[in-house]
DNA sequence: CTTTTTGTTTATCGAATGATAAATAAGCAT
DNA sequence: ATGCTTATTTATCATTCGATAAACAAAAAG
């Protein structure tokens, strides 16, 4: 008497399925992002495999080591999700400055204020000594410095090429960034539901920011 | 031929020393704070023991499990380091409001802007689902709500007992808190040296905060 | 249908890790 | 000195975990 109920296989219902390597690799990478965001990089490869409904050694066919998989996660989240168009938004002088800032920060917040981004960034910071500093250096160069240049221009101050960005200026920008980033920390790390709409917080913060930064800008140039 | 060079012992130079249990327990707890702040709670008990110059099983004479040791670390840092005098500072109406706020935030920053506090709080948040929310609830009740009550009083607005704290008000306080906390994140998690003096940042943030919150306070009471 | 290729699983290794039990020895009491 | 208490160490267990090798099987090639 052979087992009557199964058509072809011995594993429960789902059949072993062979996927195209590039497709499988993408599936693993995507799940790894979600998985490590939840458990941190100490999360076990066996558990990740279970969530993928594959066996653990299969991971090693696509990634030579756990560390390589983590590198891929970094790439997937911190590199791929950066949008070059943001730099264009900031410098587009056909649009009012405040509008540009609000648009940039709304879009940027839309990307980083996610469970995956916030938690992975924090896990990386606590573990890896280089990644976050590298990312924030990029953020400073591609966004913050351009942003200060635009503010200088708006208020008729010297270009940052002629007069370097001051500590006070960059500190104000960090403050604005902190306020937005911290929303993600509250929500995704402390599990505290936000009571307010993120976009309106951003609008308010940008308004306060623009009001405050004017007073600490360098003096107007005397020709 | 006996070994000639050793006076009494076989372990290198340092003698095995018996300490008073309460003293040993304190030493372990203190080192555990520093250790887990650096490596996170996945740090190994053997490595901790090595730093303490004791053997790993000795840890289990003083703490029944690793988890119990971690609980002790929480206690040591997040409970013991809170100073009840802070609540008195906030509510002491013989001192100007702004002075009180600056004094409170300077002292509070002095405690939480440390390598141990910031990193342990973040590690705890990423792992434990309850601790941070509990701590921040306490912070809100013992400091933030009192602070808003004082601001209301200062500007002649209804007491928070008669008119509950609004979302906008508490959100502004969170924003101030975020700015200060984020200094610690930058320094101790991202390893980015701060370019400015913390106290002057706090002074500036408090000033901006007091200037901004006035406009979102509830209307004056109409008797 | 038969053979080949290769995606996937089974079995297993070796090191790491939290924890326990028994042996050792430091310091005090007598 | 001798013996007792107990702080500390040695030895070891049971899992966990990243990683590897070999066996299996699905799909394509001939």
Coordinates of C-alpha atoms (C1' of nucleotides) in Angstrom, one line a residue:
Chain A
X1 CA 0.0 0.0 0.0
X2 CA 1.7 3.1 -1.2
X3 CA 0.9 6.5 0.2
X4 CA -2.2 7.6 -1.7
X5 CA -2.4 11.3 -1.1
X6 CA 0.6 12.6 -2.7
X7 CA 1.0 13.3 -6.4
X8 CA 4.7 13.5 -6.7
X9 CA 6.7 14.5 -3.7
X10 CA 7.5 13.8 -0.1
X11 CA 7.9 17.3 1.3
X12 CA 4.6 18.5 2.6
X13 CA 2.7 20.4 -0.1
X14 CA 5.0 22.8 -1.8
X15 CA 7.2 21.1 -4.4
X16 CA 10.9 21.7 -4.6
X17 CA 11.2 24.2 -7.3
X18 CA 14.2 25.2 -9.3
X19 CA 14.4 28.8 -10.0
X20 CA 16.5 30.8 -12.3
X21 CA 19.7 31.7 -10.4
X22 CA 19.3 35.5 -10.8
X23 CA 15.7 35.3 -9.7
X24 CA 16.6 33.2 -6.6
X25 CA 19.4 35.5 -5.8
X26 CA 17.1 38.4 -5.8
X27 CA 14.6 36.7 -3.7
X28 CA 17.2 35.8 -1.1
X29 CA 18.6 39.3 -1.1
X30 CA 15.2 40.8 -0.6
X31 CA 14.3 38.5 2.2
X32 CA 17.7 39.1 3.8
X33 CA 16.9 42.8 4.0
X34 CA 13.7 42.1 5.9
X35 CA 15.2 39.4 8.0
X36 CA 18.4 41.2 9.2
X37 CA 16.3 44.4 9.8
X38 CA 14.2 42.4 12.3
X39 CA 16.9 40.3 14.0
X40 CA 20.1 42.2 13.4
X41 CA 23.1 40.7 11.7
X42 CA 23.4 38.0 14.4
X43 CA 20.2 36.5 12.9
X44 CA 20.9 33.0 11.9
X45 CA 21.2 31.8 8.4
X46 CA 19.1 28.7 9.2
X47 CA 16.2 31.0 10.3
X48 CA 16.6 33.1 7.1
X49 CA 16.5 29.9 5.0
X50 CA 13.4 28.8 6.8
X51 CA 11.6 32.0 6.0
X52 CA 12.7 31.6 2.4
X53 CA 11.4 28.0 2.4
X54 CA 14.8 26.8 1.2
X55 CA 17.5 24.9 3.0
X56 CA 20.3 26.7 4.7
X57 CA 23.2 25.5 2.5
X58 CA 21.5 26.8 -0.6
X59 CA 22.3 30.3 0.7
X60 CA 25.9 29.5 0.2
X61 CA 25.5 28.7 -3.4
X62 CA 24.5 32.3 -4.0
X63 CA 26.6 34.1 -1.4
X64 CA 30.0 32.8 -0.4
X65 CA 29.5 33.8 3.2
X66 CA 27.1 35.4 5.6
X67 CA 29.2 38.6 5.5
X68 CA 28.9 38.7 1.7
X69 CA 25.1 38.5 2.1
X70 CA 25.2 41.4 4.6
X71 CA 27.2 43.4 2.2
X72 CA 24.5 42.9 -0.4
X73 CA 21.9 44.0 2.1
X74 CA 23.9 47.3 2.6
X75 CA 24.0 47.8 -1.1
X76 CA 20.4 47.1 -1.6
X77 CA 19.2 49.5 1.1
X78 CA 21.8 52.3 1.5
X79 CA 23.0 52.6 -2.1
X80 CA 20.2 51.5 -4.3
X81 CA 17.6 53.5 -2.5
X82 CA 19.4 56.8 -2.8
X83 CA 17.8 58.8 -5.6
X84 CA 20.1 61.1 -7.6
X85 CA 17.0 63.2 -8.5
X86 CA 17.1 64.6 -4.9
X87 CA 20.2 66.5 -5.7
X88 CA 18.4 68.1 -8.6
X89 CA 15.4 69.1 -6.5
X90 CA 17.7 71.0 -4.0
X91 CA 19.4 73.0 -6.7
X92 CA 16.5 73.8 -9.0
X93 CA 16.3 77.6 -8.5
X94 CA 13.1 77.8 -10.6
X95 CA 11.3 76.5 -7.5
X96 CA 11.1 78.5 -4.2
X97 CA 13.7 77.4 -1.7
X98 CA 11.2 76.4 1.0
X99 CA 9.3 74.3 -1.5
X100 CA 12.5 72.6 -2.6
X101 CA 13.4 71.8 1.0
X102 CA 10.0 70.4 1.8
X103 CA 9.9 68.3 -1.3
X104 CA 13.4 66.9 -0.7
X105 CA 12.8 66.1 2.9
X106 CA 9.4 64.6 2.2
X107 CA 10.8 62.3 -0.4
X108 CA 13.9 61.5 1.6
X109 CA 11.8 60.7 4.7
X110 CA 9.7 58.5 2.5
X111 CA 12.7 56.4 1.9
X112 CA 14.5 56.3 5.2
X113 CA 11.5 56.3 7.5
X114 CA 10.9 52.6 7.0
X115 CA 11.4 49.6 9.3
X116 CA 14.1 48.3 7.2
X117 CA 16.2 51.4 6.6
X118 CA 16.1 52.7 10.1
X119 CA 16.9 49.5 11.9
X120 CA 19.5 48.3 9.4
X121 CA 21.2 51.7 9.7
X122 CA 21.3 51.4 13.4
X123 CA 22.4 47.8 13.4
X124 CA 25.2 48.7 11.0
X125 CA 26.3 51.6 13.2
X126 CA 26.5 49.5 16.3
X127 CA 28.5 46.8 14.5
X128 CA 30.4 48.3 11.6
X129 CA 32.6 51.2 12.2
X130 CA 32.8 52.5 8.7
X131 CA 29.4 52.3 6.9
X132 CA 27.5 55.0 8.7
X133 CA 30.2 57.6 8.6
X134 CA 30.7 56.9 4.9
X135 CA 26.9 57.2 4.2
X136 CA 26.6 60.4 6.2
X137 CA 29.7 61.9 4.5
X138 CA 27.9 61.2 1.2
X139 CA 24.7 62.7 2.5
X140 CA 26.6 65.8 3.6
X141 CA 28.3 66.2 0.3
X142 CA 25.4 65.5 -2.0
X143 CA 22.6 67.1 -0.1
X144 CA 23.6 69.2 3.0
X145 CA 26.4 71.2 1.4
X146 CA 24.3 72.0 -1.7
X147 CA 21.4 72.9 0.6
X148 CA 23.5 75.4 2.5
X149 CA 24.8 76.8 -0.8
X150 CA 21.2 77.4 -1.9
X151 CA 20.3 79.1 1.4
X152 CA 23.4 81.3 1.1
X153 CA 22.3 82.3 -2.4
X154 CA 18.7 82.9 -1.3
X155 CA 19.7 85.4 1.3
X156 CA 22.5 87.0 -0.7
X157 CA 25.4 85.6 1.2
X158 CA 28.8 84.5 -0.1
X159 CA 29.0 81.2 -1.9
X160 CA 30.4 78.3 0.1
X161 CA 33.2 78.2 -2.5
X162 CA 34.4 81.6 -1.3
X163 CA 33.5 81.2 2.4
X164 CA 33.5 77.7 3.8
X165 CA 30.5 76.3 5.5
X166 CA 30.5 77.2 9.2
X167 CA 30.1 74.9 12.1
X168 CA 26.9 76.7 13.1
X169 CA 25.4 76.2 9.6
X170 CA 26.1 72.5 9.3
X171 CA 25.0 72.0 12.9
X172 CA 21.6 73.5 12.1
X173 CA 21.2 71.1 9.2
X174 CA 22.2 68.2 11.3
X175 CA 19.5 69.3 13.8
X176 CA 16.8 69.2 11.1
X177 CA 18.1 65.8 9.9
X178 CA 18.0 64.6 13.6
X179 CA 14.4 65.6 14.0
X180 CA 13.3 63.6 11.0
X181 CA 15.5 60.6 11.6
X182 CA 14.4 60.4 15.2
X183 CA 10.8 59.9 14.1
X184 CA 12.0 56.6 12.6
X185 CA 13.9 55.7 15.7
X186 CA 10.8 56.3 17.8
X187 CA 8.6 54.3 15.5
X188 CA 10.8 51.4 14.4
X189 CA 13.2 51.0 17.3
X190 CA 11.2 52.1 20.3
X191 CA 7.9 50.8 18.9
X192 CA 6.2 54.1 19.8
X193 CA 3.5 54.9 17.4
X194 CA 3.7 58.5 16.1
X195 CA 0.8 60.6 16.9
X196 CA 1.2 63.0 14.0
X197 CA 1.4 63.0 10.3
X198 CA 5.0 62.9 9.2
X199 CA 4.6 65.3 6.3
X200 CA 3.2 68.0 8.5
X201 CA 6.0 67.5 11.0
X202 CA 8.5 67.9 8.2
X203 CA 6.8 71.1 6.9
X204 CA 6.9 72.6 10.4
X205 CA 10.5 71.6 11.0
X206 CA 11.6 73.1 7.7
X207 CA 9.8 76.3 8.4
X208 CA 11.4 76.6 11.8
X209 CA 14.7 75.7 10.3
X210 CA 14.6 78.4 7.6
X211 CA 13.5 80.9 10.2
X212 CA 16.4 80.1 12.5
X213 CA 19.2 79.6 10.0
X214 CA 19.0 83.1 8.7
X215 CA 20.3 84.5 11.9
X216 CA 23.4 82.4 12.0
X217 CA 24.4 82.8 8.3
X218 CA 27.6 84.7 7.5
X219 CA 27.3 88.4 6.9
X220 CA 26.5 89.7 3.4
X221 CA 29.5 90.2 1.2
X222 CA 30.8 93.8 1.0
X223 CA 31.9 94.4 -2.5
Chain B
X1 CA 64.3 20.2 39.7
X2 CA 61.4 22.3 40.6
X3 CA 60.4 25.4 38.8
X4 CA 62.6 28.1 40.3
X5 CA 61.0 31.4 39.3
X6 CA 57.6 31.4 41.0
X7 CA 57.0 32.3 44.6
X8 CA 53.6 30.8 45.1
X9 CA 51.4 30.2 42.1
X10 CA 51.2 28.8 38.7
X11 CA 49.1 31.5 37.0
X12 CA 51.3 34.0 35.4
X13 CA 51.9 36.9 37.8
X14 CA 48.6 37.9 39.2
X15 CA 47.5 35.8 42.1
X16 CA 44.1 34.3 42.4
X17 CA 42.4 36.6 44.8
X18 CA 39.2 36.0 46.8
X19 CA 37.1 39.1 46.9
X20 CA 34.1 39.9 49.1
X21 CA 31.0 38.7 47.2
X22 CA 29.3 42.1 47.2
X23 CA 32.5 43.7 45.9
X24 CA 33.0 41.1 43.2
X25 CA 29.4 41.5 42.1
X26 CA 29.8 45.2 41.8
X27 CA 33.0 44.8 39.8
X28 CA 31.3 42.4 37.4
X29 CA 28.3 44.6 37.0
X30 CA 30.4 47.6 36.2
X31 CA 32.5 45.8 33.7
X32 CA 29.4 44.3 32.1
X33 CA 28.0 47.8 31.5
X34 CA 31.1 48.7 29.6
X35 CA 31.4 45.4 27.8
X36 CA 27.8 45.1 26.6
X37 CA 27.9 48.7 25.5
X38 CA 30.8 47.9 23.2
X39 CA 29.8 44.5 21.8
X40 CA 26.1 44.5 22.3
X41 CA 24.2 41.8 24.3
X42 CA 25.5 39.1 22.0
X43 CA 28.9 39.7 23.5
X44 CA 30.3 36.5 24.9
X45 CA 30.5 35.7 28.6
X46 CA 33.9 34.3 28.1
X47 CA 35.2 37.5 26.7
X48 CA 33.6 39.5 29.5
X49 CA 35.3 37.1 32.0
X50 CA 38.6 37.6 30.3
X51 CA 38.3 41.4 30.7
X52 CA 37.5 40.9 34.3
X53 CA 40.5 38.5 34.7
X54 CA 38.3 35.8 36.1
X55 CA 37.1 32.6 34.6
X56 CA 33.8 32.4 32.9
X57 CA 31.9 30.1 35.3
X58 CA 32.5 32.5 38.1
X59 CA 30.1 34.9 36.5
X60 CA 27.4 32.3 37.1
X61 CA 28.0 32.3 40.9
X62 CA 26.9 35.9 41.0
X63 CA 24.3 36.0 38.2
X64 CA 22.1 33.0 37.5
X65 CA 22.2 33.6 33.7
X66 CA 23.4 36.0 31.1
X67 CA 20.0 37.5 30.9
X68 CA 20.0 38.3 34.6
X69 CA 23.3 40.1 34.1
X70 CA 21.9 42.1 31.3
X71 CA 18.9 43.0 33.5
X72 CA 21.4 44.3 36.1
X73 CA 23.1 46.4 33.4
X74 CA 19.7 48.0 32.5
X75 CA 19.2 48.8 36.2
X76 CA 22.6 50.2 36.6
X77 CA 22.4 52.5 33.6
X78 CA 18.8 53.5 33.0
X79 CA 17.4 53.4 36.5
X80 CA 20.3 54.3 38.8
X81 CA 21.5 57.2 36.6
X82 CA 18.2 59.0 36.7
X83 CA 18.4 61.9 39.2
X84 CA 15.2 62.8 41.0
X85 CA 16.6 66.3 41.4
X86 CA 15.9 66.9 37.8
X87 CA 12.2 67.0 38.4
X88 CA 12.8 69.7 41.1
X89 CA 14.9 71.8 38.7
X90 CA 12.0 71.9 36.2
X91 CA 9.4 72.9 38.6
X92 CA 11.3 75.5 40.7
X93 CA 9.5 78.7 39.8
X94 CA 12.0 80.8 41.7
X95 CA 14.3 80.4 38.7
X96 CA 13.5 81.8 35.2
X97 CA 12.0 79.1 32.9
X98 CA 14.8 79.3 30.3
X99 CA 17.4 78.9 33.0
X100 CA 15.6 75.8 34.3
X101 CA 15.4 74.2 30.9
X102 CA 19.0 74.8 30.1
X103 CA 20.1 73.5 33.5
X104 CA 17.9 70.4 33.2
X105 CA 19.0 69.6 29.6
X106 CA 22.6 70.2 30.4
X107 CA 22.6 67.9 33.3
X108 CA 20.5 65.3 31.5
X109 CA 22.8 65.5 28.5
X110 CA 25.7 65.0 30.8
X111 CA 24.3 61.6 31.8
X112 CA 22.9 60.2 28.6
X113 CA 25.5 61.5 26.2
X114 CA 28.0 58.9 27.1
X115 CA 29.3 55.9 25.2
X116 CA 27.6 53.5 27.6
X117 CA 24.2 55.1 27.9
X118 CA 23.6 55.8 24.2
X119 CA 24.8 52.5 22.9
X120 CA 23.1 50.4 25.5
X121 CA 19.8 52.2 24.9
X122 CA 20.0 51.5 21.2
X123 CA 21.0 47.9 21.7
X124 CA 18.1 47.5 24.0
X125 CA 15.7 49.1 21.6
X126 CA 16.8 46.8 18.8
X127 CA 16.5 43.7 20.9
X128 CA 14.0 44.2 23.7
X129 CA 10.6 45.5 22.8
X130 CA 9.6 46.9 26.2
X131 CA 12.5 48.7 27.8
X132 CA 12.8 51.8 25.7
X133 CA 9.1 52.5 25.6
X134 CA 9.0 52.1 29.4
X135 CA 11.9 54.5 29.9
X136 CA 10.5 57.1 27.5
X137 CA 7.1 56.8 29.2
X138 CA 8.8 57.7 32.5
X139 CA 10.8 60.5 30.8
X140 CA 7.5 61.9 29.5
X141 CA 5.7 61.7 32.8
X142 CA 8.5 62.9 35.0
X143 CA 10.0 65.5 32.8
X144 CA 8.2 66.4 29.6
X145 CA 4.8 66.8 31.0
X146 CA 6.0 68.9 33.9
X147 CA 8.0 71.0 31.5
X148 CA 4.9 71.7 29.4
X149 CA 3.0 72.6 32.5
X150 CA 5.7 75.1 33.4
X151 CA 5.6 76.6 29.9
X152 CA 1.9 76.9 30.0
X153 CA 2.1 78.7 33.3
X154 CA 4.9 81.0 32.1
X155 CA 2.8 82.2 29.2
X156 CA -0.5 82.3 31.1
X157 CA -2.1 79.3 29.5
X158 CA -4.5 76.8 31.0
X159 CA -3.0 74.1 33.2
X160 CA -2.4 70.7 31.6
X161 CA -4.8 69.4 34.3
X162 CA -7.6 71.4 32.7
X163 CA -6.6 71.2 29.1
X164 CA -4.6 68.1 28.1
X165 CA -1.3 68.3 26.4
X166 CA -1.7 68.7 22.7
X167 CA 0.0 66.6 20.1
X168 CA 1.8 69.7 18.8
X169 CA 3.2 70.5 22.2
X170 CA 4.6 67.1 23.0
X171 CA 5.9 66.8 19.5
X172 CA 8.0 70.0 20.0
X173 CA 9.4 68.5 23.1
X174 CA 10.3 65.3 21.3
X175 CA 12.0 67.4 18.7
X176 CA 14.2 69.1 21.3
X177 CA 14.9 65.7 22.9
X178 CA 15.8 64.3 19.5
X179 CA 18.3 67.0 18.7
X180 CA 20.2 66.3 21.9
X181 CA 19.9 62.5 21.7
X182 CA 21.1 62.5 18.2
X183 CA 24.4 64.2 19.2
X184 CA 25.1 61.0 21.1
X185 CA 24.1 58.8 18.2
X186 CA 26.5 60.7 15.9
X187 CA 29.4 60.5 18.4
X188 CA 29.0 57.0 19.9
X189 CA 27.2 55.1 17.2
X190 CA 28.4 56.7 14.0
X191 CA 31.8 57.6 15.4
X192 CA 31.6 61.1 14.0
X193 CA 33.4 63.6 16.3
X194 CA 31.2 66.6 17.2
X195 CA 32.5 69.8 16.0
X196 CA 30.8 71.9 18.6
X197 CA 30.5 72.3 22.3
X198 CA 27.5 70.3 23.5
X199 CA 26.4 72.9 26.1
X200 CA 26.3 75.7 23.5
X201 CA 24.2 73.5 21.2
X202 CA 21.8 72.9 24.1
X203 CA 21.6 76.6 24.9
X204 CA 20.8 77.3 21.2
X205 CA 18.3 74.5 20.9
X206 CA 16.4 75.5 24.1
X207 CA 16.3 79.1 22.9
X208 CA 14.8 78.1 19.5
X209 CA 12.5 75.7 21.3
X210 CA 11.1 78.4 23.6
X211 CA 10.7 80.8 20.7
X212 CA 8.8 78.2 18.7
X213 CA 6.6 76.6 21.2
X214 CA 4.8 79.8 22.1
X215 CA 3.1 79.9 18.8
X216 CA 1.6 76.5 19.1
X217 CA 0.5 76.7 22.7
X218 CA -3.3 76.6 23.4
X219 CA -5.1 80.0 23.6
X220 CA -5.2 81.9 26.9
X221 CA -8.0 81.0 29.1
X222 CA -11.1 83.2 28.8
X223 CA -12.5 83.6 32.4
Chain C
dC1 C1' 13.7 7.7 -23.8
dT2 C1' 18.5 8.7 -22.3
dT3 C1' 22.0 11.8 -21.0
dT4 C1' 23.7 16.0 -19.2
dT5 C1' 23.5 20.0 -16.4
dT6 C1' 22.8 22.2 -12.3
dG7 C1' 19.5 23.9 -8.7
dT8 C1' 18.4 21.9 -4.3
dT9 C1' 18.6 18.9 -0.3
dT10 C1' 20.7 15.7 3.2
dA11 C1' 24.3 14.8 6.2
dT12 C1' 27.9 16.4 8.7
dC13 C1' 32.0 19.0 10.5
dG14 C1' 34.3 22.1 13.7
dA15 C1' 34.2 26.0 16.4
dA16 C1' 31.7 28.9 19.5
dT17 C1' 28.8 29.5 23.4
dG18 C1' 25.8 29.4 27.7
dA19 C1' 25.7 26.7 31.5
dT20 C1' 26.7 22.9 35.2
dA21 C1' 29.4 19.9 38.4
dA22 C1' 33.4 18.8 40.6
dA23 C1' 38.0 19.9 42.1
dT24 C1' 41.0 23.4 44.1
dA25 C1' 42.7 26.8 47.2
dA26 C1' 42.5 31.3 49.9
dG27 C1' 41.4 33.1 54.2
dC28 C1' 39.4 32.7 58.7
dA29 C1' 38.3 30.3 63.1
dT30 C1' 39.8 27.2 66.6
Chain D
dA1 C1' 49.1 23.8 62.8
dT2 C1' 44.5 22.0 61.7
dG3 C1' 40.1 22.2 59.9
dC4 C1' 36.2 24.6 57.8
dT5 C1' 34.0 27.6 54.7
dT6 C1' 33.4 29.2 50.2
dA7 C1' 35.5 32.0 46.4
dT8 C1' 37.6 30.5 42.3
dT9 C1' 39.2 27.4 38.8
dT10 C1' 39.2 23.1 35.8
dA11 C1' 36.8 20.0 33.1
dT12 C1' 33.0 19.2 30.4
dC13 C1' 28.2 19.1 28.5
dA14 C1' 24.6 20.3 25.1
dT15 C1' 23.3 23.4 21.7
dT16 C1' 23.9 26.6 18.2
dC17 C1' 25.8 28.2 14.1
dG18 C1' 28.5 29.1 9.8
dA19 C1' 30.2 26.4 6.4
dT20 C1' 31.3 22.2 3.2
dA21 C1' 30.8 17.8 0.6
dA22 C1' 28.2 14.6 -1.4
dA23 C1' 23.7 12.9 -2.8
dC24 C1' 19.4 13.9 -5.1
dA25 C1' 16.3 15.4 -8.6
dA26 C1' 14.2 18.8 -12.0
dA27 C1' 14.5 20.6 -16.4
dA28 C1' 16.8 20.9 -20.7
dA29 C1' 19.6 18.7 -24.5
dG30 C1' 20.3 15.0 -27.6

